[in-house]
Short mmCIF file of C-alpha atoms in Angstrom, two decimals:
data_model
loop_
_atom_site.label_atom_id
_atom_site.label_comp_id
_atom_site.label_asym_id
_atom_site.label_seq_id
_atom_site.Cartn_x
_atom_site.Cartn_y
_atom_site.Cartn_z
CA MET A 400 -54.27 -205.40 203.79
CA LEU A 401 -52.62 -202.93 201.42
CA ARG A 402 -49.41 -203.20 203.41
CA HIS A 403 -49.42 -207.00 203.08
CA PHE A 404 -50.10 -206.74 199.38
CA ARG A 405 -47.16 -204.39 198.89
CA LEU A 406 -44.92 -206.73 200.88
CA LEU A 407 -46.05 -209.69 198.78
CA LEU A 408 -45.42 -207.71 195.59
CA LEU A 409 -41.91 -206.81 196.78
CA VAL A 410 -41.10 -210.44 197.60
CA CYS A 411 -42.36 -211.61 194.20
CA THR A 412 -40.29 -208.94 192.45
CA ILE A 413 -37.14 -210.00 194.32
CA LEU A 414 -37.73 -213.67 193.60
CA ASN A 415 -38.44 -212.98 189.94
CA HIS A 416 -35.27 -210.91 189.63
CA ALA A 417 -33.23 -213.64 191.34
CA ALA A 418 -34.55 -216.18 188.86
CA LEU A 419 -33.44 -214.00 185.97
CA VAL A 420 -29.97 -213.22 187.29
CA ARG A 421 -27.32 -215.72 186.21
CA ALA A 422 -23.78 -215.95 187.43
CA ALA A 423 -20.89 -215.14 185.11
CA ASP A 424 -19.73 -218.03 182.94
CA THR A 425 -16.08 -219.05 182.63
CA LEU A 426 -15.39 -219.64 178.96
CA ILE A 427 -11.66 -220.26 179.52
CA SER A 428 -10.23 -220.67 183.02
CA TYR A 429 -6.73 -219.99 184.28
CA GLY A 430 -4.69 -223.17 184.05
CA SER A 431 -6.47 -224.42 180.93
CA ILE A 432 -4.70 -226.62 178.40
CA TRP A 433 -3.34 -224.69 175.41
CA GLN A 434 -1.88 -225.83 172.13
CA TYR A 435 1.40 -224.02 171.52
CA ASP A 436 4.19 -223.59 169.01
CA ASP A 437 7.63 -222.95 170.50
CA THR A 438 9.69 -224.01 167.48
CA GLY A 439 10.93 -220.56 166.53
CA SER A 440 8.95 -220.60 163.27
CA ASP A 441 7.34 -217.55 161.70
CA LEU A 442 3.73 -218.69 161.18
CA GLY A 443 2.51 -215.51 159.53
CA THR A 444 -1.20 -214.86 160.15
CA GLU A 445 -2.87 -218.15 159.16
CA TRP A 446 -2.43 -219.66 162.63
CA ARG A 447 -5.04 -217.23 164.06
CA ALA A 448 -7.93 -218.66 162.02
CA VAL A 449 -10.55 -220.90 163.61
CA ASP A 450 -10.03 -223.62 160.99
CA PHE A 451 -6.22 -223.61 161.22
CA ASP A 452 -4.87 -227.14 161.69
CA ALA A 453 -2.86 -227.08 164.93
CA SER A 454 -3.02 -230.85 165.45
CA GLY A 455 0.76 -231.06 165.22
CA TRP A 456 1.34 -228.52 167.97
CA ALA A 457 2.39 -229.43 171.48
CA ALA A 458 -0.14 -228.95 174.28
CA GLY A 459 0.00 -228.34 178.01
CA PRO A 460 -1.72 -226.54 180.89
CA ALA A 461 -0.99 -222.95 181.80
CA GLN A 462 0.93 -221.26 183.17
CA LEU A 463 3.20 -221.77 180.17
CA GLY A 464 6.67 -220.29 179.87
CA TYR A 465 10.19 -220.61 181.21
CA GLY A 466 12.65 -218.94 183.54
CA ASP A 467 10.51 -218.16 186.60
CA GLY A 468 10.20 -221.64 188.08
CA ASP A 469 6.41 -221.40 188.55
CA GLU A 470 5.45 -222.74 185.10
CA THR A 471 3.17 -225.75 184.79
CA THR A 472 4.34 -226.26 181.22
CA VAL A 473 7.90 -225.29 180.30
CA ILE A 474 8.36 -224.21 176.69
CA SER A 475 11.56 -223.95 174.66
CA TYR A 476 13.51 -220.76 174.04
CA GLY A 477 15.63 -222.35 171.34
CA PRO A 478 19.22 -223.59 171.11
CA LYS A 479 20.91 -220.29 172.02
CA SER A 480 20.36 -218.55 175.36
CA ASP A 481 21.59 -215.24 173.98
CA ARG A 482 19.24 -215.40 170.97
CA LYS A 483 15.96 -216.70 172.35
CA TYR A 484 12.93 -216.92 170.10
CA PRO A 485 11.12 -213.56 169.88
CA CYS A 486 7.59 -214.98 169.63
CA TYR A 487 5.47 -217.91 170.84
CA TYR A 488 2.01 -218.95 169.62
CA PHE A 489 -0.90 -220.31 171.70
CA ARG A 490 -4.41 -221.53 170.78
CA HIS A 491 -7.42 -222.66 172.78
CA ALA A 492 -10.84 -223.67 171.44
CA PHE A 493 -14.08 -223.35 173.42
CA THR A 494 -17.73 -223.91 172.61
CA VAL A 495 -20.63 -221.46 172.73
CA SER A 496 -24.02 -223.09 172.32
CA ASP A 497 -25.98 -219.85 171.87
CA PRO A 498 -24.26 -216.46 171.37
CA ALA A 499 -27.50 -214.74 172.43
CA THR A 500 -26.80 -215.87 176.00
CA ILE A 501 -23.47 -214.01 176.02
CA GLY A 502 -23.44 -210.52 177.52
CA ASP A 503 -20.34 -208.58 178.51
CA VAL A 504 -17.09 -210.49 177.91
CA THR A 505 -13.85 -209.80 179.76
CA LEU A 506 -10.40 -211.19 179.12
CA SER A 507 -7.61 -211.29 181.71
CA ILE A 508 -4.11 -212.22 180.63
CA VAL A 509 -0.77 -212.80 182.31
CA ARG A 510 1.85 -211.82 179.72
CA ASP A 511 5.63 -211.51 179.89
CA ASP A 512 6.64 -209.50 177.97
CA GLY A 513 4.04 -208.43 175.36
CA CYS A 514 0.98 -209.98 173.74
CA VAL A 515 -1.63 -209.78 171.00
CA VAL A 516 -4.89 -211.72 171.46
CA TYR A 517 -7.28 -212.74 168.69
CA LEU A 518 -10.83 -214.08 168.95
CA ASN A 519 -11.88 -216.01 165.85
CA GLY A 520 -9.16 -214.23 163.89
CA THR A 521 -9.98 -210.68 165.03
CA GLU A 522 -7.61 -208.79 167.32
CA VAL A 523 -9.28 -208.08 170.68
CA ALA A 524 -6.33 -207.14 172.92
CA ARG A 525 -2.78 -205.86 172.70
CA SER A 526 -0.38 -205.09 175.52
CA ASN A 527 3.23 -203.83 175.68
CA LEU A 528 3.62 -203.98 171.91
CA PRO A 529 3.81 -201.17 169.33
CA THR A 530 0.87 -200.08 167.21
CA GLY A 531 0.57 -201.19 163.61
CA THR A 532 1.39 -204.54 162.09
CA ILE A 533 2.95 -207.10 164.44
CA SER A 534 5.24 -209.72 162.93
CA TYR A 535 7.09 -212.73 164.34
CA GLY A 536 10.21 -210.64 164.95
CA THR A 537 8.48 -207.71 166.67
CA TYR A 538 9.85 -207.18 170.18
CA ALA A 539 7.84 -205.96 173.18
CA LEU A 540 8.17 -202.30 174.09
CA SER A 541 9.76 -203.03 177.46
CA ALA A 542 10.95 -205.88 179.66
CA VAL A 543 8.50 -207.08 182.32
CA GLY A 544 9.75 -207.79 185.83
CA GLY A 545 8.72 -208.11 189.46
CA THR A 546 5.01 -208.37 190.27
CA GLU A 547 4.13 -207.31 186.72
CA GLU A 548 5.17 -210.78 185.55
CA SER A 549 2.20 -212.35 187.36
CA THR A 550 -0.28 -209.45 187.21
CA PRO A 551 -3.31 -210.13 184.97
CA TYR A 552 -4.22 -207.36 182.53
CA GLY A 553 -7.91 -206.95 181.73
CA PHE A 554 -9.67 -206.16 178.44
CA ASP A 555 -13.28 -205.88 177.31
CA VAL A 556 -14.12 -208.12 174.35
CA ASP A 557 -16.89 -207.60 171.80
CA PRO A 558 -19.41 -210.44 172.43
CA GLY A 559 -20.57 -210.05 168.83
CA LEU A 560 -17.42 -211.89 167.75
CA MET A 561 -18.72 -215.09 169.34
CA VAL A 562 -20.28 -217.70 167.07
CA ALA A 563 -22.42 -220.74 167.76
CA GLY A 564 -20.19 -223.77 168.06
CA THR A 565 -16.39 -223.66 168.12
CA ASN A 566 -14.60 -220.41 168.97
CA VAL A 567 -10.83 -219.97 169.15
CA ILE A 568 -8.65 -217.66 171.22
CA ALA A 569 -5.21 -217.27 169.65
CA VAL A 570 -2.39 -215.49 171.49
CA GLU A 571 1.11 -214.47 170.48
CA ILE A 572 3.55 -213.68 173.27
CA HIS A 573 6.58 -211.53 172.39
CA GLN A 574 9.86 -211.15 174.21
CA SER A 575 11.49 -207.76 174.78
CA SER A 576 14.87 -209.01 173.50
CA GLY A 577 16.77 -212.12 172.52
CA THR A 578 18.43 -212.22 175.93
CA SER A 579 15.22 -212.01 177.98
CA SER A 580 15.44 -214.31 180.99
CA ASP A 581 11.84 -215.55 181.07
CA VAL A 582 8.43 -215.72 179.42
CA SER A 583 4.99 -216.28 180.99
CA PHE A 584 1.46 -216.83 179.71
CA ASP A 585 -1.96 -217.60 181.19
CA LEU A 586 -5.45 -216.39 180.30
CA GLU A 587 -9.02 -216.29 181.58
CA LEU A 588 -12.13 -215.45 179.53
CA MET A 589 -15.39 -214.63 181.34
CA SER A 590 -18.88 -213.78 180.09
CA GLU A 591 -21.70 -212.06 181.91
CA PRO A 592 -25.30 -212.88 181.00
CA PRO A 593 -27.15 -210.30 178.91
CA PRO A 594 -29.33 -207.83 180.85
CA ALA A 595 -32.51 -209.42 182.18
CA PRO A 596 -35.78 -208.16 180.66
CA VAL A 597 -37.67 -205.68 182.83
#
């Protein structure tokens, strides 16, 4: 009888744990539609804010870029092939109904050449760019080529930056030089559920 009771207790524990475990949520998926500015304008820092008006921006699904031939949305590098724009801006809004349901958050980004990522105006990731203040004319530290052009780079994101309602991921992609042959961008944002109560 004791053996059966222990078996029943084990089964109930497993079932209870399974009920509490929730799969990871995709907040932004690869291939999502992004608003973007490829006009060669220096937008300063205001464009990162949640309430920034990007209604006049173009929009299209990722991957966004030019030069590789695998882009879903081709963006402009400007009128001169030997003086391509150094920076491109991207925004995507997503909704969080209850930030308390958000646990660990991970961001994966395909960037060619460098990037800075902001969540609700706060920097959460930087890759292949110098430290310190980044401006429109800042170039990436090195040119990206080969498999690195399509390799996602992962970052942990502070879930405390999430708010109830609309959240915005803003990304600036920087070229390594004015003669760079291509640019690529795509991004995924995933959230794990918070730890289940014991």
